[in-house]
GROMACS .gro file of C-alpha atoms in nm:
model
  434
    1UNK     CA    1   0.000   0.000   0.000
    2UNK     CA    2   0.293   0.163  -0.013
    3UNK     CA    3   0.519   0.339  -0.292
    4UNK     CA    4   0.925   0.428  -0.296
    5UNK     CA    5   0.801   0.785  -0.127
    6UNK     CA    6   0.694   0.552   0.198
    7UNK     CA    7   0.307   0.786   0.084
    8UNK     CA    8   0.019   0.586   0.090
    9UNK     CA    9  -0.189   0.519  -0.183
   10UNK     CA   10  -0.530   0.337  -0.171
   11UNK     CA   11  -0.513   0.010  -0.387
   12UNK     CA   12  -0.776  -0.229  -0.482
   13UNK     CA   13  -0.790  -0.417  -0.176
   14UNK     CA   14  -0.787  -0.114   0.066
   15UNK     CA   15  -1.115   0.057  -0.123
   16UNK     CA   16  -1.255  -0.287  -0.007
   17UNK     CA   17  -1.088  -0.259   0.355
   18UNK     CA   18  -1.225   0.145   0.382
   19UNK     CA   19  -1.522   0.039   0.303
   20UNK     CA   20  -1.584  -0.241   0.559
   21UNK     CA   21  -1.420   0.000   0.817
   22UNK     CA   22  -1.723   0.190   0.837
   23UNK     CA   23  -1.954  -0.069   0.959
   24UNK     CA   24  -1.865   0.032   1.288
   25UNK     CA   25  -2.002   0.400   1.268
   26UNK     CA   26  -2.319   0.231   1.116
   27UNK     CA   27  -2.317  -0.022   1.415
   28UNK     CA   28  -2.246   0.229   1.661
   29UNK     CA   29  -2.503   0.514   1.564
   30UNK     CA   30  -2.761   0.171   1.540
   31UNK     CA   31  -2.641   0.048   1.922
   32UNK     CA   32  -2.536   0.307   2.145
   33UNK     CA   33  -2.850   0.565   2.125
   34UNK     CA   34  -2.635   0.765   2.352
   35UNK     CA   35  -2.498   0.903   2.038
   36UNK     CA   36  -2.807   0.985   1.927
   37UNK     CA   37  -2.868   1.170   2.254
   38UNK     CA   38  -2.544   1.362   2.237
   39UNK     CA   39  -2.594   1.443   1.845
   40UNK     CA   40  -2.916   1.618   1.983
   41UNK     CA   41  -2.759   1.869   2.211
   42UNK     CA   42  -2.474   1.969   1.951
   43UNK     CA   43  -2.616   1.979   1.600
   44UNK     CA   44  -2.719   2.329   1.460
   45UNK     CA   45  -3.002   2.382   1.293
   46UNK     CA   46  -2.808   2.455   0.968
   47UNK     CA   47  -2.698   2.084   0.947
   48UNK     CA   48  -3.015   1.901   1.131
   49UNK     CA   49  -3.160   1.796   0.829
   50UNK     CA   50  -2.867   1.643   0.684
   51UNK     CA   51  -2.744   1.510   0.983
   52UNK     CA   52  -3.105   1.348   1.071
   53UNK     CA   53  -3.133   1.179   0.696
   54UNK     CA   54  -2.804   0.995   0.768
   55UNK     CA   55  -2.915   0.875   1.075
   56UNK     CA   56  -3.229   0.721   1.012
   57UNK     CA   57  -3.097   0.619   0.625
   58UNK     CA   58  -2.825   0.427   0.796
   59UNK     CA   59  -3.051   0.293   1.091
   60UNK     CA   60  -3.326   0.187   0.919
   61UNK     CA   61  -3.127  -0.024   0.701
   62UNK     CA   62  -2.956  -0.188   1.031
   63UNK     CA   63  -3.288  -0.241   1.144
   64UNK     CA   64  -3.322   0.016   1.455
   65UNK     CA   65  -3.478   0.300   1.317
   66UNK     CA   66  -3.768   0.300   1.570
   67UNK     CA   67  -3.576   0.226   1.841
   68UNK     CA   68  -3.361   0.518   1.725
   69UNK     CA   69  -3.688   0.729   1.654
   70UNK     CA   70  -3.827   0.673   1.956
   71UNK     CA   71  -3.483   0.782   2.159
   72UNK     CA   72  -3.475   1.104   1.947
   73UNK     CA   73  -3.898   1.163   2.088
   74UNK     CA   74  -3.764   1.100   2.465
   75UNK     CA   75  -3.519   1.351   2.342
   76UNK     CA   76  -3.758   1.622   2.218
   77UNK     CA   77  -3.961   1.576   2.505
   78UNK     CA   78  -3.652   1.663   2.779
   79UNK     CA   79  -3.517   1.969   2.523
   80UNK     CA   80  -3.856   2.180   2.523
   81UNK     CA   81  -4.024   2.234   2.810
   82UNK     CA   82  -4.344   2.409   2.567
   83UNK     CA   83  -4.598   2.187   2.395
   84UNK     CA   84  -4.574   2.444   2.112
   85UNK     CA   85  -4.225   2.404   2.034
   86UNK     CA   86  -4.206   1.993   2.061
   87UNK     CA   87  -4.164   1.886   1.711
   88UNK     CA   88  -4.238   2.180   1.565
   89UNK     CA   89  -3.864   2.388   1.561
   90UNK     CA   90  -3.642   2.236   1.325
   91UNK     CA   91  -3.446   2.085   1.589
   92UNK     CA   92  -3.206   1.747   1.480
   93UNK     CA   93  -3.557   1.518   1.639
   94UNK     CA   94  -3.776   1.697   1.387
   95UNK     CA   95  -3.524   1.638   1.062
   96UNK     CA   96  -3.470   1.303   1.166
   97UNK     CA   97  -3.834   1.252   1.252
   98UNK     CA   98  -3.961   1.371   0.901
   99UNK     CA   99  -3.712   1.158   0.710
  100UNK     CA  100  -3.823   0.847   0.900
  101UNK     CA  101  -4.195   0.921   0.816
  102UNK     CA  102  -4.081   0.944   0.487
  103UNK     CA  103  -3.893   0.642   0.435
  104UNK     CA  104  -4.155   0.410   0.615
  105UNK     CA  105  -4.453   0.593   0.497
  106UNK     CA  106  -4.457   0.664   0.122
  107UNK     CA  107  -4.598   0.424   0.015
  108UNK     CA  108  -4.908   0.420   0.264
  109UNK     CA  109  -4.937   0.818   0.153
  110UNK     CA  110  -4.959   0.683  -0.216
  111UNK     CA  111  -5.245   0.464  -0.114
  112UNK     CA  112  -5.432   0.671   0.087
  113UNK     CA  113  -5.374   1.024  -0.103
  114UNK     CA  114  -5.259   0.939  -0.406
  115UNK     CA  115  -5.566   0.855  -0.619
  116UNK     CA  116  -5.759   1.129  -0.483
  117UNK     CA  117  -5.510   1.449  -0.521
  118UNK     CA  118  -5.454   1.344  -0.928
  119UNK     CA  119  -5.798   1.379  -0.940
  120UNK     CA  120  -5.815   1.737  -0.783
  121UNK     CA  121  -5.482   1.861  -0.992
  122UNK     CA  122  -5.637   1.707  -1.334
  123UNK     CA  123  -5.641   2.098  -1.418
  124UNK     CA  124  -5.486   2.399  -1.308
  125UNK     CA  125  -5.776   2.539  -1.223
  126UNK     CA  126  -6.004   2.248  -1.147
  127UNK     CA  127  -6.088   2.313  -0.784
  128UNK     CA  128  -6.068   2.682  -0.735
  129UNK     CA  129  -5.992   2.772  -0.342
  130UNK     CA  130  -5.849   3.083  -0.289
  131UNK     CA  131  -6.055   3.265  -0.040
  132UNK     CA  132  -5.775   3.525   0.048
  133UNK     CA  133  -6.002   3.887  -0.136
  134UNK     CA  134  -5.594   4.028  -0.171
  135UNK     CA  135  -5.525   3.683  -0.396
  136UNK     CA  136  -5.789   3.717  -0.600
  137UNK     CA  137  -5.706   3.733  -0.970
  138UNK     CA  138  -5.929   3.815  -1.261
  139UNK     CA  139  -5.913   3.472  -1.354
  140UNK     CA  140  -6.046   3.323  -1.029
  141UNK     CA  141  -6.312   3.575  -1.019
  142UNK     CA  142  -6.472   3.434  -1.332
  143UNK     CA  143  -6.665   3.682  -1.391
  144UNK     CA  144  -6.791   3.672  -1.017
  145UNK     CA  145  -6.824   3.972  -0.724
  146UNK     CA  146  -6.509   3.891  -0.451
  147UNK     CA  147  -6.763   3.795  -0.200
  148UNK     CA  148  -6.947   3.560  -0.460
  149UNK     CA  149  -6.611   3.397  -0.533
  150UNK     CA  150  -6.528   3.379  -0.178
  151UNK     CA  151  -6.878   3.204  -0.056
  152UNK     CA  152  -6.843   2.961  -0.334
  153UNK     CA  153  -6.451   2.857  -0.276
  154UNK     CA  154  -6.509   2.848   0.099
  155UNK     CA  155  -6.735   2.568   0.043
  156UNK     CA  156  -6.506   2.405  -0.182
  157UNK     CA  157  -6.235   2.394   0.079
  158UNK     CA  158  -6.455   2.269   0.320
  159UNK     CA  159  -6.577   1.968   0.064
  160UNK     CA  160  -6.228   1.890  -0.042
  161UNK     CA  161  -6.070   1.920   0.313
  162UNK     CA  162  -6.345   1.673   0.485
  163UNK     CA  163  -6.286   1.384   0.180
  164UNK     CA  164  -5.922   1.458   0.315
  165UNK     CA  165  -6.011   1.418   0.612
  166UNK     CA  166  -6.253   1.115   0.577
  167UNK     CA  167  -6.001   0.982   0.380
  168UNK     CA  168  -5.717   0.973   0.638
  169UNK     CA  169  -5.982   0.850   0.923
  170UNK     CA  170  -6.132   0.623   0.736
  171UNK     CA  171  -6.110   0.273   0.970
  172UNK     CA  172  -5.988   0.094   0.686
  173UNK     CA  173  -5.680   0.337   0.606
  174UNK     CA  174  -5.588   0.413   0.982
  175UNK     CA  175  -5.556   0.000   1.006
  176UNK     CA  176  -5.334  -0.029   0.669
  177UNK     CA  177  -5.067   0.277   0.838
  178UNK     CA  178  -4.755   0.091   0.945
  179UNK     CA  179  -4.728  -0.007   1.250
  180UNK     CA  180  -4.381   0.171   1.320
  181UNK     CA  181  -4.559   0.529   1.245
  182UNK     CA  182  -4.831   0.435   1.524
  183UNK     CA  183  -4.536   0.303   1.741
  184UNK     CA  184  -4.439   0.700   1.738
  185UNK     CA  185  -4.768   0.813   1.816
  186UNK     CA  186  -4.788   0.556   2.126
  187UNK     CA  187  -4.413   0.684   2.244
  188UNK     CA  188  -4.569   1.029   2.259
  189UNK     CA  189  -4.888   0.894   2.417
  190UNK     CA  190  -4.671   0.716   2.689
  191UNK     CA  191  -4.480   1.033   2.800
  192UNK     CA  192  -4.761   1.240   2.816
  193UNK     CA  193  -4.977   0.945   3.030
  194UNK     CA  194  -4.621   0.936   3.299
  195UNK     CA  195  -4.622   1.318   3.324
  196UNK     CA  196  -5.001   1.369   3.376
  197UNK     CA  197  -4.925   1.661   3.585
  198UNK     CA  198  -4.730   1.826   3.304
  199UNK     CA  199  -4.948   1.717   2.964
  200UNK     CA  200  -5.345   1.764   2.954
  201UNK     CA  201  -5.513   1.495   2.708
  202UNK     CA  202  -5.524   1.826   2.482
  203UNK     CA  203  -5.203   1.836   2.499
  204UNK     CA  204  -5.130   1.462   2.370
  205UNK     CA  205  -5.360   1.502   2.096
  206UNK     CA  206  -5.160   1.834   1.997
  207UNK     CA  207  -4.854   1.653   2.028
  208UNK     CA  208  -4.959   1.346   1.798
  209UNK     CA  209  -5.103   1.577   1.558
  210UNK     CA  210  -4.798   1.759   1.571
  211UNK     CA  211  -4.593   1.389   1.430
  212UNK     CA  212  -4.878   1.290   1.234
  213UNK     CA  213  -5.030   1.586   1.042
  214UNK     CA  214  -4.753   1.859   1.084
  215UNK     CA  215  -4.453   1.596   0.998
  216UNK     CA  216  -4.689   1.341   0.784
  217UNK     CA  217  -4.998   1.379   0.568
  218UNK     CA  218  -4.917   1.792   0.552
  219UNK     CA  219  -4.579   1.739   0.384
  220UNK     CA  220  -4.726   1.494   0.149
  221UNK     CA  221  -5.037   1.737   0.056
  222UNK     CA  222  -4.835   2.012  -0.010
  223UNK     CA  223  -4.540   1.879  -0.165
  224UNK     CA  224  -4.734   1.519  -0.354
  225UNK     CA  225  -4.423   1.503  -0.618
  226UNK     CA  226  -4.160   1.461  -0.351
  227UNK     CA  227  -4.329   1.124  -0.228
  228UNK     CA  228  -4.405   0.962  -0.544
  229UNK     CA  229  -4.796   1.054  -0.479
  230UNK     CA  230  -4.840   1.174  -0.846
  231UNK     CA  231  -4.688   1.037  -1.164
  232UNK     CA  232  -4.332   1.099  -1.249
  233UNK     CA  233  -4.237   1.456  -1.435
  234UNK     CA  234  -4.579   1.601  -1.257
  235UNK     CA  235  -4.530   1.905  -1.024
  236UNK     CA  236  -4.798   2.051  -0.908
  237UNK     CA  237  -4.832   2.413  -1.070
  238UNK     CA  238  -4.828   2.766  -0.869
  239UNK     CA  239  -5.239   2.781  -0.839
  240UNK     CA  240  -5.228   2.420  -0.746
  241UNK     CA  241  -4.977   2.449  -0.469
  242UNK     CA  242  -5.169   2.753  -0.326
  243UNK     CA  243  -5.495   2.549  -0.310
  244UNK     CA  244  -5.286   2.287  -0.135
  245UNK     CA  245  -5.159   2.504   0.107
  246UNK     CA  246  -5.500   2.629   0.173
  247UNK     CA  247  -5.604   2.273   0.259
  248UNK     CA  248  -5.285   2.217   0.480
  249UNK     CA  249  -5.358   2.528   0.690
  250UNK     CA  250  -5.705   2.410   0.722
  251UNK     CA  251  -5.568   2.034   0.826
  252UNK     CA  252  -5.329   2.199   1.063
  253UNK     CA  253  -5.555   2.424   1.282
  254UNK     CA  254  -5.740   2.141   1.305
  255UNK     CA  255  -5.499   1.929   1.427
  256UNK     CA  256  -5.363   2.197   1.671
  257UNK     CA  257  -5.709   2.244   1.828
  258UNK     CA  258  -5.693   2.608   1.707
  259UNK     CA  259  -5.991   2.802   1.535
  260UNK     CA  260  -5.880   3.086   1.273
  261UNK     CA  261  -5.863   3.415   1.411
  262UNK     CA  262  -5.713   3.739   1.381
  263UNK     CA  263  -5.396   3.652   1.249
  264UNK     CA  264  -5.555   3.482   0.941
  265UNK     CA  265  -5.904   3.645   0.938
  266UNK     CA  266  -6.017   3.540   0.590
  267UNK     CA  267  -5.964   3.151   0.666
  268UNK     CA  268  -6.264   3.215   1.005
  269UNK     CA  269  -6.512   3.099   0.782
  270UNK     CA  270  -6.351   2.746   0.804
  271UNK     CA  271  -6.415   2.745   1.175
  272UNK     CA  272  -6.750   2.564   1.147
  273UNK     CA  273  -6.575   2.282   0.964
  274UNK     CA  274  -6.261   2.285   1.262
  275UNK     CA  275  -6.532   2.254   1.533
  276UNK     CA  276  -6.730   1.975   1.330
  277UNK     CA  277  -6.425   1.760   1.291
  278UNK     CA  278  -6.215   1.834   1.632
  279UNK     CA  279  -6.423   1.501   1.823
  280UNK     CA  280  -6.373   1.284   1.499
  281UNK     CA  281  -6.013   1.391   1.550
  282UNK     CA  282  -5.928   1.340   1.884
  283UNK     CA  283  -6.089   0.991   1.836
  284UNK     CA  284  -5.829   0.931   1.575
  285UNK     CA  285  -5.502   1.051   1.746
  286UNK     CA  286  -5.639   0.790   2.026
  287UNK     CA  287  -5.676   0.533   1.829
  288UNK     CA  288  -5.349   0.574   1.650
  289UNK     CA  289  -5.159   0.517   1.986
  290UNK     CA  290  -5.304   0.171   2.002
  291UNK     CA  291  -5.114  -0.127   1.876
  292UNK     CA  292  -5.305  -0.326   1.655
  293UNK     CA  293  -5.138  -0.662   1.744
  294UNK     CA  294  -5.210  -0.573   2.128
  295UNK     CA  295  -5.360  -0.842   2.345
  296UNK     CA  296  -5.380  -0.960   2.736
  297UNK     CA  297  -5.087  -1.202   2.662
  298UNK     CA  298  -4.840  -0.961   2.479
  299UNK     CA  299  -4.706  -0.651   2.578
  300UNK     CA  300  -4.759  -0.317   2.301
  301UNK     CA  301  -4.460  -0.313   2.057
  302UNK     CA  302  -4.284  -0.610   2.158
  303UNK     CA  303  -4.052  -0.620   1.890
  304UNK     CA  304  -3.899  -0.287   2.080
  305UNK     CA  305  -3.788  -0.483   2.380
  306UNK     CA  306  -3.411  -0.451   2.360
  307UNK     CA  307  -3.331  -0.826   2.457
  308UNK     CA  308  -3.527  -0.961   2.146
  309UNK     CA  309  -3.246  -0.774   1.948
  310UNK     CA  310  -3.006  -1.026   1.778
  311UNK     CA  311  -2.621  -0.912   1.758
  312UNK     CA  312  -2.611  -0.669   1.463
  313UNK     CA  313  -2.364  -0.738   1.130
  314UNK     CA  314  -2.281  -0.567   0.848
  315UNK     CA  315  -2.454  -0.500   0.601
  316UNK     CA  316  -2.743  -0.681   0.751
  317UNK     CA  317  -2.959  -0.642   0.410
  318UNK     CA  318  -2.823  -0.595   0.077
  319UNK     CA  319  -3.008  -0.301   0.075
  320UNK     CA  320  -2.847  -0.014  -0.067
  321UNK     CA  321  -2.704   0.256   0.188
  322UNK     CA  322  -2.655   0.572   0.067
  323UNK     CA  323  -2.261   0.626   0.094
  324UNK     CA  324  -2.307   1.001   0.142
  325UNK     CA  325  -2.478   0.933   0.494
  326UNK     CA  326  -2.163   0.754   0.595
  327UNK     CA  327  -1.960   1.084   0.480
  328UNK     CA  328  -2.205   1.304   0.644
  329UNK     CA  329  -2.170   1.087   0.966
  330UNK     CA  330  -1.792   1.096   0.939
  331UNK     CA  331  -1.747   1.477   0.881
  332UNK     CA  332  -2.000   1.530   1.182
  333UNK     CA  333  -1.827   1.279   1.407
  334UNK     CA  334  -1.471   1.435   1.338
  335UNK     CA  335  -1.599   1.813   1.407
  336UNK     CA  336  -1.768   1.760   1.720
  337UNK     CA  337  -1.516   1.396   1.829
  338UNK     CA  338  -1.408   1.526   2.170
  339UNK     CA  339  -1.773   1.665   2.299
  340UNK     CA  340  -1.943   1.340   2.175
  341UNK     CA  341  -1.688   1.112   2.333
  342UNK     CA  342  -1.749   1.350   2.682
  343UNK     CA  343  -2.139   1.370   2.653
  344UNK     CA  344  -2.178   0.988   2.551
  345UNK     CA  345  -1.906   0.860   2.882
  346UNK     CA  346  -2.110   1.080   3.108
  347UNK     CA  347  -2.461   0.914   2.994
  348UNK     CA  348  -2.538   0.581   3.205
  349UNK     CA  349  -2.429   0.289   3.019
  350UNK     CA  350  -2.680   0.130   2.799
  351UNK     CA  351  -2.961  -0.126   2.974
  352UNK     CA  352  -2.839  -0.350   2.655
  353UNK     CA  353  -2.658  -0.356   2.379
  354UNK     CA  354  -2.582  -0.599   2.097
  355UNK     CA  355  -2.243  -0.516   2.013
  356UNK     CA  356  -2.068  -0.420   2.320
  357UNK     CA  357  -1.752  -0.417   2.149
  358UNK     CA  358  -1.784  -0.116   1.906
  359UNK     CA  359  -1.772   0.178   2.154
  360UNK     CA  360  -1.754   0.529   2.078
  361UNK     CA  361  -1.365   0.548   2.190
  362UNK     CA  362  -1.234   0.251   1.964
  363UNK     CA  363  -1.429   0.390   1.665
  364UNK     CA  364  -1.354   0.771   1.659
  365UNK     CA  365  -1.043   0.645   1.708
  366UNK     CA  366  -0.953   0.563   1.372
  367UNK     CA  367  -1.152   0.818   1.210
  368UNK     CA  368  -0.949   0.928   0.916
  369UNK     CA  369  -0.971   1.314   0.798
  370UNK     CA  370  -1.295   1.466   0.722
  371UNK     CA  371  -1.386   1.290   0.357
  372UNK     CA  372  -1.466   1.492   0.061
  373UNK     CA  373  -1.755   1.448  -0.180
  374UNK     CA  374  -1.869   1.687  -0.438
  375UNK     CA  375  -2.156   1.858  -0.312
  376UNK     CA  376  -2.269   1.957  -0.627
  377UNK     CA  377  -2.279   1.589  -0.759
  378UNK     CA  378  -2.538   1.365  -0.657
  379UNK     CA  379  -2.412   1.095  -0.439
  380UNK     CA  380  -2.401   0.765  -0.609
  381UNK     CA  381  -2.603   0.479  -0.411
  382UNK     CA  382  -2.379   0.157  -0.277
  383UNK     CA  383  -2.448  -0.159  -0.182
  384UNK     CA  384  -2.205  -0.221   0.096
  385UNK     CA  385  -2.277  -0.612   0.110
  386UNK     CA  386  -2.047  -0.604  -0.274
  387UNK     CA  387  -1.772  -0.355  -0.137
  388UNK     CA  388  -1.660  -0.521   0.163
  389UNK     CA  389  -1.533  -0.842  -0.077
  390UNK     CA  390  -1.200  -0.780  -0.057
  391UNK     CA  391  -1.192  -0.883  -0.476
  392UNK     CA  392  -1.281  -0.578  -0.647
  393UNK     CA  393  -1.608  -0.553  -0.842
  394UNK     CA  394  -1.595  -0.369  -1.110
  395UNK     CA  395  -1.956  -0.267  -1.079
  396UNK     CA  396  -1.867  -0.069  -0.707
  397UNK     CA  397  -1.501   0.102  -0.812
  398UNK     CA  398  -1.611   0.327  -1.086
  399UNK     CA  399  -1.938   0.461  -0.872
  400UNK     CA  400  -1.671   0.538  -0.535
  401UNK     CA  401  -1.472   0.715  -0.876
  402UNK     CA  402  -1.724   0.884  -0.987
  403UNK     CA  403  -1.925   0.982  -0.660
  404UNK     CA  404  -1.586   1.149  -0.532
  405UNK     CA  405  -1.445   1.302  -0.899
  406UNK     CA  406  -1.126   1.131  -0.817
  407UNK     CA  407  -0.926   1.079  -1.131
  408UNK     CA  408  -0.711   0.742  -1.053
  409UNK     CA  409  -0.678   0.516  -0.763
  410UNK     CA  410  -0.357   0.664  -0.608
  411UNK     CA  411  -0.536   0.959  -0.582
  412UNK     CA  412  -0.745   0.808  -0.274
  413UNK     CA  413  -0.423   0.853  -0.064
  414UNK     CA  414  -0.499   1.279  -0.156
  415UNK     CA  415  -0.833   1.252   0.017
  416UNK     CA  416  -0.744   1.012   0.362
  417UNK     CA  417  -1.090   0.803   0.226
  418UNK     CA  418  -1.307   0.677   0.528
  419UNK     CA  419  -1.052   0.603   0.803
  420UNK     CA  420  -0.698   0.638   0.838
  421UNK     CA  421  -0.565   0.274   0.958
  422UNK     CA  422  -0.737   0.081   0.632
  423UNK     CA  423  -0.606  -0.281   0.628
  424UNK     CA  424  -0.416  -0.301   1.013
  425UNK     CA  425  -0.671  -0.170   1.156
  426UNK     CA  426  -1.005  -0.371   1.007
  427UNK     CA  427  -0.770  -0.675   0.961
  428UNK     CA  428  -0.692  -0.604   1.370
  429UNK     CA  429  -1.079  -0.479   1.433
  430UNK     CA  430  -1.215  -0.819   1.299
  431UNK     CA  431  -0.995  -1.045   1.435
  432UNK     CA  432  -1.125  -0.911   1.750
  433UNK     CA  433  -1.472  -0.907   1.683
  434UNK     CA  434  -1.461  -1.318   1.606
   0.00000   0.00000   0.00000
């Protein structure tokens, strides 16, 4: 690995070792949730949205994103001391928390929204809801007084927001939602029940609808192209995106218990429909809390208890990671090594853990420098299960060439790729992991 100049330079075999070396920060992040705890307290809100897609894009694929989820809630919950800021400042819980809905929950929104918002966006103007009189164009007039317009749209918000709403309620559609989404909602439900003194039942059903609508369905509504709700090359044009931010607002105040007032007085004459719904509702956020699979003779979400957990290895799918997490996770775990390493050995140990072995000291250990990738260049996708063969694959060394820009393979030794101790150390690391 080594030339005349004693300078290293990344062969064949050590692209295969660097990538195998990182199996540990995907462990670790997966195992320890005291990194996740730690990570909460330190990332800004510049870099919580990146830094909360690599953690649940890595941890899902290991198989822990709800137990990670679900540490990031407890999180949230001991940060804000205000039910109006939990979930709802776009802290490293809320990132993290929106990805995961994401990732576990597109294809539910596809069944539930997706047939009925291509038939509302069939034309630009199909469904006419502006009912803001300083929005009002010529065109939406039609030929109509303001107040004529604004009587008839009202009542086309109101029909189109209650088949929303029916829609998402519907007993049918709240039994088809995955079961790790209403694992969330029960978390929430949980530590509002132990801290009775602290949370009114208002209060949980705010806080549920601030997961379910506010980091769910809303997103999805107002932005249907980003979860594969309408067909591909669609986007929802400038009139259409107002009408579904219309219905969003409307879903949201609904959701927070709150009727329209004077900060938004033209959207009042929804009120009737918020007071008509807010029972309907709060039966909903109740039921979502329940585990389906529930009985006398086993305990709510029993696939979280931590001693059903098998010993985690790498890659544990062949599902694809996305490598750029893994550089995301790097760069943050070299900027802020010394803090993590302090907040994480001051935390009580974990109840449990898997994989003992990878600790937080060992791994930052070898952290090589920070990696680069191009930011302007989409990250290419890699299946980690074909790079750690130490053959090479011709099918994985051109996408590490091309993700990074990197010209030839002695050039890896210019950007210290993954960690620093390549072969020694992951020849070292697994001998004492068998």
């Amino acid at each position: 690995m080594t030339n005349n100049n004693t300078e290293k330079v990344w062969d064949v075999k050590d692209m295969a070792f660097s990538s195998l070396a990182y199996k540990d920060i995907a462990i670790l992040i997966s195992d320890d949730l005291r990194l996740v705890s730690a990570l909460q307290d330190l990332i800004s809100v510049e870099d919580a949205d990146a830094v909360g897609k690599a953690i649940i894009d890595i941890g899902e694929v290991m198989g822990r994103g709800s137990l990670i989820v679900r540490k990031m809630t407890e999180g949230e919950f001991e940060r804000n001391s205000s039910v109006n800021t939990i979930f709802r400042l776009q802290s490293l819980a809320s990132r993290t928390l929106s990805h995961y809905v994401k990732k576990v929950g597109s294809v539910y929104l596809s069944i539930v929204l997706g047939e009925l918002l291509q038939k509302l966006l069939q034309t630009d103007l199909a469904f006419p809801l502006e009912i803001d009189p300083l929005k009002l164009t010529p065109e939406l007039l039609k030929n109509r007084t303001p107040e004529e317009t604004i009587e008839a749209n009202t009542n086309e918000l109101i029909r189109v927001s209650q088949l929303i709403f029916d829609r998402i309620t519907q007993p049918s559609i709240v039994s088809a939602m995955p079961r790790t989404l209403r694992m969330t909602c029960s978390f929430i439900s949980s530590i509002c029940m132990k801290n009775q003194e602290k949370y009114s039942q208002d209060d949980q059903s705010k806080l549920i609808g601030g997961f379910i609508m506010l980091r769910f369905f809303n997103p999805a509504i107002i932005t249907p192209e980003s979860y594969g709700i309408l067909p591909p090359g669609i986007v929802p044009s400038q009139n259409q995106r107002r009408n579904l931010t219309l219905i969003t607002k409307t879903l949201q105040n609904l959701s927070n218990g709150v009727l329209f007032g004077q900060k938004e007085q033209f959207m009042e004459k929804l009120n009737p429909f918020l007071e008509k719904n807010k029972i309907d509702l709060k039966n909903y956020f109740n039921l979502l809390s329940i585990d389906p699979l529930e009985h006398d003779e086993v305990r709510a979400w029993p696939e979280l208890e931590l001693s059903k957990f098998k010993k985690l290895n790498f890659p544990p799918t062949f599902e694809p990671f996305d490598l750029n997490s893994f550089v995301i996770l790097h760069r943050t775990f070299l900027q802020y090594r010394d803090k993590l390493i302090e907040k994480v050995n001051q935390l009580p140990p974990p109840t449990f853990q898997t994989n003992p072995e990878v600790t937080i000291d060992k791994v930052f250990k070898h952290l090589g420098s920070n990696p680069r990738s191009n930011p302007g260049k989409k990250q290419q996708n890699l299946v980690v299960g074909q790079a750690i063969s130490l053959s090479f694959d011709a099918r994985i060394g051109p996408s590490f060439i091309d993700a990074f820009q990197i010209q030839s393979l002695p050039l890896f030794s210019t950007y210290n790729f993954f960690y620093s101790g390549t072969s020694n150390y992951i020849s070292n690391n697994n001998n004492n992991n068998n």
